[in-house]
Coordinates of N, CA and C in Angstrom, one line a residue:
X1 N -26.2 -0.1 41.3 CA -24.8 0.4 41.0 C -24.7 0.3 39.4
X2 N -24.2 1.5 39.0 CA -24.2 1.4 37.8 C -22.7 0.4 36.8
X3 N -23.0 0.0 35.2 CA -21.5 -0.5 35.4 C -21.0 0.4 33.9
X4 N -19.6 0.2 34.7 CA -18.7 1.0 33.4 C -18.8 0.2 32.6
X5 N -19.1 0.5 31.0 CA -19.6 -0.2 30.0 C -18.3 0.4 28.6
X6 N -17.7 1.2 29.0 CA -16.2 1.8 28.0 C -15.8 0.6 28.1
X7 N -15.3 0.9 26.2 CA -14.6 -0.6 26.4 C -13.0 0.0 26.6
X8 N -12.5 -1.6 27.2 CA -11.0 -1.3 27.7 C -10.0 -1.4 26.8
X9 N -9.1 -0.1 26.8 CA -8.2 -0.2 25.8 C -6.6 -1.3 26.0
X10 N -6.9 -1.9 24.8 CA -5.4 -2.9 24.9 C -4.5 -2.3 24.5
X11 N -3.3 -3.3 25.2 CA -2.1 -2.9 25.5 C -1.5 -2.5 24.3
X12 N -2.2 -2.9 22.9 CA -1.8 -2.4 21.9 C -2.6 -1.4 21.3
X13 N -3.4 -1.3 21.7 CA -4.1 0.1 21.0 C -3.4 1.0 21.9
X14 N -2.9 1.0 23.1 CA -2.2 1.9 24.0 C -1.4 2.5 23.5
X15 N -0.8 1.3 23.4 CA 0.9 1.2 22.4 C 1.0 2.4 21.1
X16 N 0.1 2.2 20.3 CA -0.2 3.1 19.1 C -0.7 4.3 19.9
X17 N -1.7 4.5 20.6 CA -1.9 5.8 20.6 C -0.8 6.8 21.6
X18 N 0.2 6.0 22.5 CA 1.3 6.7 23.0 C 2.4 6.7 21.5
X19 N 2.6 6.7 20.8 CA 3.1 6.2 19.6 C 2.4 7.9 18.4
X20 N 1.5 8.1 18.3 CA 0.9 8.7 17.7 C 1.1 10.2 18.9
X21 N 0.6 10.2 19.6 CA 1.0 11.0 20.5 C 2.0 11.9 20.7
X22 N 3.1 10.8 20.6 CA 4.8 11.1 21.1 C 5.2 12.2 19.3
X23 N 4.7 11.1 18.4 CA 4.9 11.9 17.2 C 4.3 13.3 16.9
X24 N 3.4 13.7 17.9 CA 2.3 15.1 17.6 C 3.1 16.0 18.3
X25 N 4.0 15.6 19.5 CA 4.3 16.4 20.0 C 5.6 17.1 19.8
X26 N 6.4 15.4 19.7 CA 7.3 15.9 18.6 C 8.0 16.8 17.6
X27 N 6.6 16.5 16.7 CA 6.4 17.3 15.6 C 6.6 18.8 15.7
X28 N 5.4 19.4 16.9 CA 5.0 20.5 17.5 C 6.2 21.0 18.0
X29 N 6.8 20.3 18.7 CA 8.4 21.1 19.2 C 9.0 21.5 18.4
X30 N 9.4 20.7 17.1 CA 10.3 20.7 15.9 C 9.7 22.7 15.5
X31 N 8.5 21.8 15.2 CA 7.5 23.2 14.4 C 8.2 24.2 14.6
X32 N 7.9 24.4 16.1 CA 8.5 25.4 17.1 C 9.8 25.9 16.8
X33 N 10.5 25.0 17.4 CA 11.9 25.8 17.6 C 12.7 26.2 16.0
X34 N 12.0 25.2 14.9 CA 12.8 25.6 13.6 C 11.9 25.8 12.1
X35 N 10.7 25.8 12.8 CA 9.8 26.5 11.6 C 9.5 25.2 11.0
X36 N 8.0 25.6 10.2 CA 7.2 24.1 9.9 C 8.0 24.0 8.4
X37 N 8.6 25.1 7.6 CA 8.8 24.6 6.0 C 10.0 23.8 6.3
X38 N 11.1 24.0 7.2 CA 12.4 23.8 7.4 C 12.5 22.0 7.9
X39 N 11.5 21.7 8.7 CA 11.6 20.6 9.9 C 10.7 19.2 8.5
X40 N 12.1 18.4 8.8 CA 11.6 16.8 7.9 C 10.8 15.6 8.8
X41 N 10.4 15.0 7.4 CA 10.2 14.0 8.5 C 11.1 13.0 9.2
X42 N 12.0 13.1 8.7 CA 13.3 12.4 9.3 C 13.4 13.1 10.4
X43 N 13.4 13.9 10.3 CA 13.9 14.7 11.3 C 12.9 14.3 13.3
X44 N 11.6 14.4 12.6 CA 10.8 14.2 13.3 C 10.7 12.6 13.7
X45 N 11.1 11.7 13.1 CA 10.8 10.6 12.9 C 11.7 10.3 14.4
X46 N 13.4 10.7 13.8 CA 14.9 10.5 14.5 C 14.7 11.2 16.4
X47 N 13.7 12.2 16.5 CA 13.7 13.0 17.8 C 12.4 12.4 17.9
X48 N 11.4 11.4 17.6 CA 10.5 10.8 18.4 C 11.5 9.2 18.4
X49 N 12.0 8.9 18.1 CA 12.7 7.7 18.3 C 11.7 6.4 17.6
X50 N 11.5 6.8 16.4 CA 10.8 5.9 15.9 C 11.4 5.7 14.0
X51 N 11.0 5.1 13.6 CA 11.2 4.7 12.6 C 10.5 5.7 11.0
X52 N 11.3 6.0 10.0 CA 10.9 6.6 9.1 C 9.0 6.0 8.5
X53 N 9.3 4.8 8.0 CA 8.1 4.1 8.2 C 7.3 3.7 9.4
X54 N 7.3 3.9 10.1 CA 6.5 4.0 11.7 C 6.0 5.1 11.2
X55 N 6.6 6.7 11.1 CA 5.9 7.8 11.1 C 4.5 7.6 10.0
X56 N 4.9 7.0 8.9 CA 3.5 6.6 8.2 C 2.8 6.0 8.0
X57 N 2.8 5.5 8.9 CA 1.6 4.4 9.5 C 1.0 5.5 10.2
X58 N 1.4 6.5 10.6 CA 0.3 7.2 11.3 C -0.3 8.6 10.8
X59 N 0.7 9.1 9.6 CA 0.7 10.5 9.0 C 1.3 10.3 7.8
X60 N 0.4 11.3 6.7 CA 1.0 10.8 4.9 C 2.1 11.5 4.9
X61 N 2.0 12.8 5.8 CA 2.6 14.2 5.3 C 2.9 15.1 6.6
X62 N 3.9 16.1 6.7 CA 3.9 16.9 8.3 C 2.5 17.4 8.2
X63 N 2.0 17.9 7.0 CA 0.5 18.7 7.2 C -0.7 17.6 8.0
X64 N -0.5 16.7 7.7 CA -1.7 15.3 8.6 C -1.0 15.7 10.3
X65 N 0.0 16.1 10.7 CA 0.3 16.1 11.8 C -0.3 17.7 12.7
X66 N -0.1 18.2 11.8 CA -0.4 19.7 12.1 C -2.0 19.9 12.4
X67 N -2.5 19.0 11.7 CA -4.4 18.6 11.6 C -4.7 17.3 12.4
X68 N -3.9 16.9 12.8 CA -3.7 15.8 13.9 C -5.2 15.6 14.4
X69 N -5.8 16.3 15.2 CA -6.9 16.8 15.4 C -8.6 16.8 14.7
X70 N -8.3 17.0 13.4 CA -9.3 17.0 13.0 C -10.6 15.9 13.2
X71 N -10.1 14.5 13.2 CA -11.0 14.1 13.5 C -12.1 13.7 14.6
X72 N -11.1 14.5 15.6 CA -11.6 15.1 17.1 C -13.0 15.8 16.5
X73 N -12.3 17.0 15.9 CA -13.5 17.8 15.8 C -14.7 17.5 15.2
X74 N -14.8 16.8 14.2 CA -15.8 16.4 13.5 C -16.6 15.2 14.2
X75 N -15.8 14.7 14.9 CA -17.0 13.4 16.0 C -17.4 14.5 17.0
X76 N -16.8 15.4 17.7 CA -17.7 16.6 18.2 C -18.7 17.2 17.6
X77 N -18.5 17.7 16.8 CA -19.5 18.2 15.6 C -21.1 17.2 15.3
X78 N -20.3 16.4 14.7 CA -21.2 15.3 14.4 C -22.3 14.8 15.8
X79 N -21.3 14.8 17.0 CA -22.1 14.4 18.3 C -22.8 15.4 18.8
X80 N -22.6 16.3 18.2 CA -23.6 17.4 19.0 C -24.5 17.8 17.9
X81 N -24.6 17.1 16.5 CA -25.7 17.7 15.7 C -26.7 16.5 16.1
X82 N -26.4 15.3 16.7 CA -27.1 14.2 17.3 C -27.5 14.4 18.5
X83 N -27.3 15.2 19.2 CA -27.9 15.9 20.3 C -29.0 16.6 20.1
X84 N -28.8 17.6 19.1 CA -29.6 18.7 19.3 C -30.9 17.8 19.2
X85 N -32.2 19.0 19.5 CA -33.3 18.8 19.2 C -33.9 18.6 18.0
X86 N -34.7 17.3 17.5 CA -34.8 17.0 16.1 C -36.3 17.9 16.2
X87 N -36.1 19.4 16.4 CA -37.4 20.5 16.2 C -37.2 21.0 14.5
X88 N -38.3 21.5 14.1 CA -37.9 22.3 12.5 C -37.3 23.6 13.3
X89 N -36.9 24.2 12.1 CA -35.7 24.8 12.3 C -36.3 25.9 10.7
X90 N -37.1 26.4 11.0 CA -37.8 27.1 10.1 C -37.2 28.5 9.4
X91 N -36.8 28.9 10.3 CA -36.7 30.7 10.7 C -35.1 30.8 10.4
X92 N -34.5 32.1 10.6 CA -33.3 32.2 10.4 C -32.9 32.3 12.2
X93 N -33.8 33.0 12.9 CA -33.7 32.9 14.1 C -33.3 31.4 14.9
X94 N -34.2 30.5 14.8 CA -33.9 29.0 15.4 C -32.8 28.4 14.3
X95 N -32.5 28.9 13.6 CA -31.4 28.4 12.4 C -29.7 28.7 13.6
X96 N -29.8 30.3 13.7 CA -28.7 30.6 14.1 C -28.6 29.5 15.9
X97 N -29.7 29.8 16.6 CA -29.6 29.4 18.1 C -28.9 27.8 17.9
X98 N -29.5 27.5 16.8 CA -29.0 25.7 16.9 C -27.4 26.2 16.1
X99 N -27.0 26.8 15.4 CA -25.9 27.1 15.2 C -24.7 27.4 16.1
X100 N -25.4 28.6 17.0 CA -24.5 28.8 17.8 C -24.1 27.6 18.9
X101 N -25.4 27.0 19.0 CA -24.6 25.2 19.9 C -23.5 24.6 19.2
X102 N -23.7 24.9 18.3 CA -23.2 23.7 17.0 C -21.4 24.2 18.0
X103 N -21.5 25.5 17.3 CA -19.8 26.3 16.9 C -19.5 26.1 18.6
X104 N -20.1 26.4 19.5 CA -19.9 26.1 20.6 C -19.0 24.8 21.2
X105 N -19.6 24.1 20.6 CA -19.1 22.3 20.9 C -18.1 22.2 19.9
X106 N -17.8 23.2 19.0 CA -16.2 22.8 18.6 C -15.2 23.6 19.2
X107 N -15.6 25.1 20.1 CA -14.7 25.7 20.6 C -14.2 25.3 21.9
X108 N -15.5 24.2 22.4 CA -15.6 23.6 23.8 C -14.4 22.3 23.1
X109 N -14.3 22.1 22.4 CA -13.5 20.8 22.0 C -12.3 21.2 21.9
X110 N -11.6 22.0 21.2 CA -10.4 23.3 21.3 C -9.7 23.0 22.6
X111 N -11.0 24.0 23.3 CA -10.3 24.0 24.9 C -9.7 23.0 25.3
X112 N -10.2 21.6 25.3 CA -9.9 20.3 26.0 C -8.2 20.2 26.0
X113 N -7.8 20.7 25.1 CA -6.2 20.6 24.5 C -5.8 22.3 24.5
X114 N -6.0 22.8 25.5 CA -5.0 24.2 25.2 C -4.0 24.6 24.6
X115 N -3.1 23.8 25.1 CA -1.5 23.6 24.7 C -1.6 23.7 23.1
X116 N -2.0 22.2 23.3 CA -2.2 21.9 21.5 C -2.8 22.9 20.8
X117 N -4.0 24.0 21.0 CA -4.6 24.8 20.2 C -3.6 25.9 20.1
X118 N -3.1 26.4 21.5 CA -1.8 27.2 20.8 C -1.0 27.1 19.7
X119 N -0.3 26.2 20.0 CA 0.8 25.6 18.8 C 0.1 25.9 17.6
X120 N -1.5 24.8 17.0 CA -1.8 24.9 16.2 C -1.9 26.5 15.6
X121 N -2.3 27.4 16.4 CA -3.0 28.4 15.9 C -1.7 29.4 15.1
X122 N -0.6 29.1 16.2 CA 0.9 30.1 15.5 C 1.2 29.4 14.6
X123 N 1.1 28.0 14.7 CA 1.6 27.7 13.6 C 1.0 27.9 11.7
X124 N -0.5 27.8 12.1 CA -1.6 28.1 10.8 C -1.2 29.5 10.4
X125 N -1.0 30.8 11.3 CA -1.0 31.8 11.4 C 0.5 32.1 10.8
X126 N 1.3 31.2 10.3 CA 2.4 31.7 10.4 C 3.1 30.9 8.6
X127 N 2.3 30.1 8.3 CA 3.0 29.5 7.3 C 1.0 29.5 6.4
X128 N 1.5 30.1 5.0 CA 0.5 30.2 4.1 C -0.2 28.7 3.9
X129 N 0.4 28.2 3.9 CA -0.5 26.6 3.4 C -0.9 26.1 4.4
X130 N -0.4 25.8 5.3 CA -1.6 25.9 6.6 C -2.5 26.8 6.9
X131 N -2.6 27.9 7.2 CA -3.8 28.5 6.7 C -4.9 28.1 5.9
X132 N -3.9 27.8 4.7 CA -5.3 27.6 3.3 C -6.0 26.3 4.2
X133 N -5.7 25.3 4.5 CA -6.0 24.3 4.7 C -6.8 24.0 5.9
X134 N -6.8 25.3 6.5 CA -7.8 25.0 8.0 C -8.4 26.1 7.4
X135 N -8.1 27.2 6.4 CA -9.6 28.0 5.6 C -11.2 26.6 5.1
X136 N -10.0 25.5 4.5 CA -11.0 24.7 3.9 C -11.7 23.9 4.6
X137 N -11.0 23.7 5.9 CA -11.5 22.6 7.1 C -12.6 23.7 7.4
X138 N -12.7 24.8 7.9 CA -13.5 25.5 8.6 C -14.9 25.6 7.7
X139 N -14.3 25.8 6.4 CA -15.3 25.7 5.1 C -16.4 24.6 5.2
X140 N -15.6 23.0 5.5 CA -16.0 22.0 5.3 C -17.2 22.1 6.5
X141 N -16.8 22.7 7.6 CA -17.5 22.5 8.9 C -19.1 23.5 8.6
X142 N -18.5 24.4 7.9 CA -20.1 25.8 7.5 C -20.6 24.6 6.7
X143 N -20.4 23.8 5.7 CA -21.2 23.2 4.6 C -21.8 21.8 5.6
X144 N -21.0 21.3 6.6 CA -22.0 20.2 6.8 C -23.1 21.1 8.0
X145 N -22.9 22.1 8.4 CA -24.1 22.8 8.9 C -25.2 23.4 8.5
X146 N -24.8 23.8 7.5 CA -25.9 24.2 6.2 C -26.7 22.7 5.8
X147 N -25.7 21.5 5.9 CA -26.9 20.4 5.4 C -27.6 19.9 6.4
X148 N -26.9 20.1 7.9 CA -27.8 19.6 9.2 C -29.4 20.5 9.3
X149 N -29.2 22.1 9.1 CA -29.7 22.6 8.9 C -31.5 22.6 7.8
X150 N -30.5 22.1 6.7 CA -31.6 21.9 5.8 C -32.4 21.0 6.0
X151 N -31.9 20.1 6.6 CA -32.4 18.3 7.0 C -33.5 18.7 8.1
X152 N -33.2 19.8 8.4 CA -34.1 20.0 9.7 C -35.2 21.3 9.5
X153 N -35.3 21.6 8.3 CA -36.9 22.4 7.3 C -36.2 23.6 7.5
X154 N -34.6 23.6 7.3 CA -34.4 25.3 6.8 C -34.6 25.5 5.4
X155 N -34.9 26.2 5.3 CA -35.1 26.6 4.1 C -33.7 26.8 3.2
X156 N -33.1 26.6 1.9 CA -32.0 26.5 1.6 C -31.2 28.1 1.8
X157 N -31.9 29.1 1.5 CA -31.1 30.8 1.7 C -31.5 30.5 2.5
X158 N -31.7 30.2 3.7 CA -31.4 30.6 4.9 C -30.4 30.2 5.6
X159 N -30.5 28.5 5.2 CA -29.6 27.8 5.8 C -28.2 28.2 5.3
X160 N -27.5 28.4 4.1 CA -26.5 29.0 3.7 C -26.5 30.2 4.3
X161 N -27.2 31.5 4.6 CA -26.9 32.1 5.4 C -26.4 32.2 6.9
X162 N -27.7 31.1 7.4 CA -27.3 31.0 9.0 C -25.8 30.3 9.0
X163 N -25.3 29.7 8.0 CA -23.5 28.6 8.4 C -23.0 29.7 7.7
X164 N -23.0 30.6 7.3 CA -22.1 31.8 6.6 C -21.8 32.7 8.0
X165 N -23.0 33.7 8.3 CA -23.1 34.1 9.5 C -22.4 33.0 11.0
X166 N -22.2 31.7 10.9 CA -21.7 31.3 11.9 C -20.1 31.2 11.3
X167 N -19.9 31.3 10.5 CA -18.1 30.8 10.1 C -17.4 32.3 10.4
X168 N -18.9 33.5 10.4 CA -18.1 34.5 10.2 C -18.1 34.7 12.1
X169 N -18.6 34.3 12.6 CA -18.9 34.4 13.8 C -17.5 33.7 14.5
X170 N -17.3 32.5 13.8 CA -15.7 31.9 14.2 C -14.5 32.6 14.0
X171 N -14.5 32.7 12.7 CA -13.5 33.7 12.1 C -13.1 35.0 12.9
X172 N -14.2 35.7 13.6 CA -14.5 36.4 14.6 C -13.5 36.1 16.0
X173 N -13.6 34.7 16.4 CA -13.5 34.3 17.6 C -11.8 34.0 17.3
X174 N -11.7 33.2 16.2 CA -10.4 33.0 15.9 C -9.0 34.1 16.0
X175 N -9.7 35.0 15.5 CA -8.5 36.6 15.5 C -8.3 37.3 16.8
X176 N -9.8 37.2 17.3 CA -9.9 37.6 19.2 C -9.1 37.0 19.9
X177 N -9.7 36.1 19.7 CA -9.0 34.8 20.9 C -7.5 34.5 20.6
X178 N -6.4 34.6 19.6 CA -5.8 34.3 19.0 C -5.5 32.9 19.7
X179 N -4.3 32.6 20.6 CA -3.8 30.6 20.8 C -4.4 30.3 21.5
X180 N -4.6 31.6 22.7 CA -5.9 31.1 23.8 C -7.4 30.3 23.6
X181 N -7.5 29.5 23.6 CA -8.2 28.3 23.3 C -9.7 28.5 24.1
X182 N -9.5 28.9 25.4 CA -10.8 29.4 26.1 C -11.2 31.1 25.7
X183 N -9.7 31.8 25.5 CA -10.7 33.2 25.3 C -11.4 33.2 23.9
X184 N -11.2 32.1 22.9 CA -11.8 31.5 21.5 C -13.3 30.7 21.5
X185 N -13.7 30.4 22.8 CA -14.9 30.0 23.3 C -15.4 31.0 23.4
X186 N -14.9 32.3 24.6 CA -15.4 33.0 24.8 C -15.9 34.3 24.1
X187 N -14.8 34.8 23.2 CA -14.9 35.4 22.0 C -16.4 34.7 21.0
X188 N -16.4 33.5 20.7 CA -17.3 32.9 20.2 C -18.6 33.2 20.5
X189 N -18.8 33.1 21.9 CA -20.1 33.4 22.4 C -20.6 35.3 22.0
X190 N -19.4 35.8 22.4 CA -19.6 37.4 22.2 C -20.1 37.8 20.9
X191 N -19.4 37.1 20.0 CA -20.0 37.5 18.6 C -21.5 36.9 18.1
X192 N -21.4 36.1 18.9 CA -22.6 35.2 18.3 C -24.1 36.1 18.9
X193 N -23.9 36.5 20.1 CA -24.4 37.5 21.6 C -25.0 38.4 20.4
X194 N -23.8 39.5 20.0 CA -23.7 40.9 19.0 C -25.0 40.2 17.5
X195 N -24.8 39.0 17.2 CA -25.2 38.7 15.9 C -26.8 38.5 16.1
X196 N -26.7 37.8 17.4 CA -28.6 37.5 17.8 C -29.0 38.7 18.5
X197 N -28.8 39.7 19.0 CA -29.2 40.7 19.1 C -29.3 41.7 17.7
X198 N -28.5 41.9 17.1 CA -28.5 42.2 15.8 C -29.8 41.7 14.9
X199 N -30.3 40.0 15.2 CA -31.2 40.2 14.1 C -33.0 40.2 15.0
X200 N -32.3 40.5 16.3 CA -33.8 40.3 17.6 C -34.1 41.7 17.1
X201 N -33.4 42.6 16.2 CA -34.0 43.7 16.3 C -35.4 44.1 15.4

């Protein structure tokens, strides 16, 4: 029999992450009903029932709440470049295949939280500074693939190619799929489908 080896979360780590939680959602409603430039943190602080200082203990700025997530993504990221196969990665061909896993396991990550990718996505889509700001997150994610990449005998033009061709492959999935979180998977795979056929030629 096997044993459950997760460790157990206490009643205070609980405490914070319903706490953290209550604030994202919060937030997200505010976003919603009265637009992200307009909505304070008071404001958000007073309709999660928490304290102005409570709110920063968990967030510097509304933009940390809006990206709430991020560090979801990047332990995804990061856990699936520890998966892959430690094979060389020579070619632009085996460059892109380990690629497309890559972008895969962050759109599979997306999905997990539908709801939440909604929100996020009108909301990026709808106020300039957010945008810029998940331009550079998305940025940040092509550059640590380019260095997984290299670490694994791409060759350096390649490797900036193959995470260029994958960001454009998201960017792709992103506009398709728009808040739909799974048709953003699925979109993903299509482009990626069109791109490796494209270079099988």
């Amino acid at each position: 029999m096997s044993v459950d080896k997760s460790p157990v979360e206490s009643l205070r780590d609980r405490k914070r992450r319903q706490t953290r939680e209550r604030i994202i959602e919060t937030a997200f409603a505010l976003f919603m009903e009265r637009g992200f430039d307009v909505v304070t943190v008071d404001e958000i602080a007073q309709r999660a029932e928490i304290g102005r200082t409570t709110f920063f203990r968990y967030f510097g700025d509304k933009q940390e709440v809006v990206f709430s997530t991020e560090d979801d993504f990047l332990r995804a990221l990061i856990a699936a470049m520890r998966e892959a196969p430690a094979e060389p990665l020579p070619d632009l061909g085996r460059a892109l295949a380990t690629s497309r896993r890559l972008l895969l396991a962050l759109c599979t990550e997306a999905a997990r939280n539908a709801d939440h990718y909604a929100v996020y996505h009108r909301l990026v889509t709808r106020h300039p500074e957010l945008e810029d700001r998940h331009t550079r997150k998305t940025r940040h994610y092509a550059d640590l693939l380019e260095k997984h990449l290299i670490d694994h005998g791409t060759p350096p033009p390649t490797a900036v190619l193959a995470a260029q061709l994958t960001l454009g492959c998201y960017q792709t999935a992103w506009r398709l799929g728009g808040t739909d979180a799974t048709a953003v998977l699925r979109e993903a795979e299509g482009a990626f489908d069109l791109l490796l056929g494209a270079t099988a030629v």
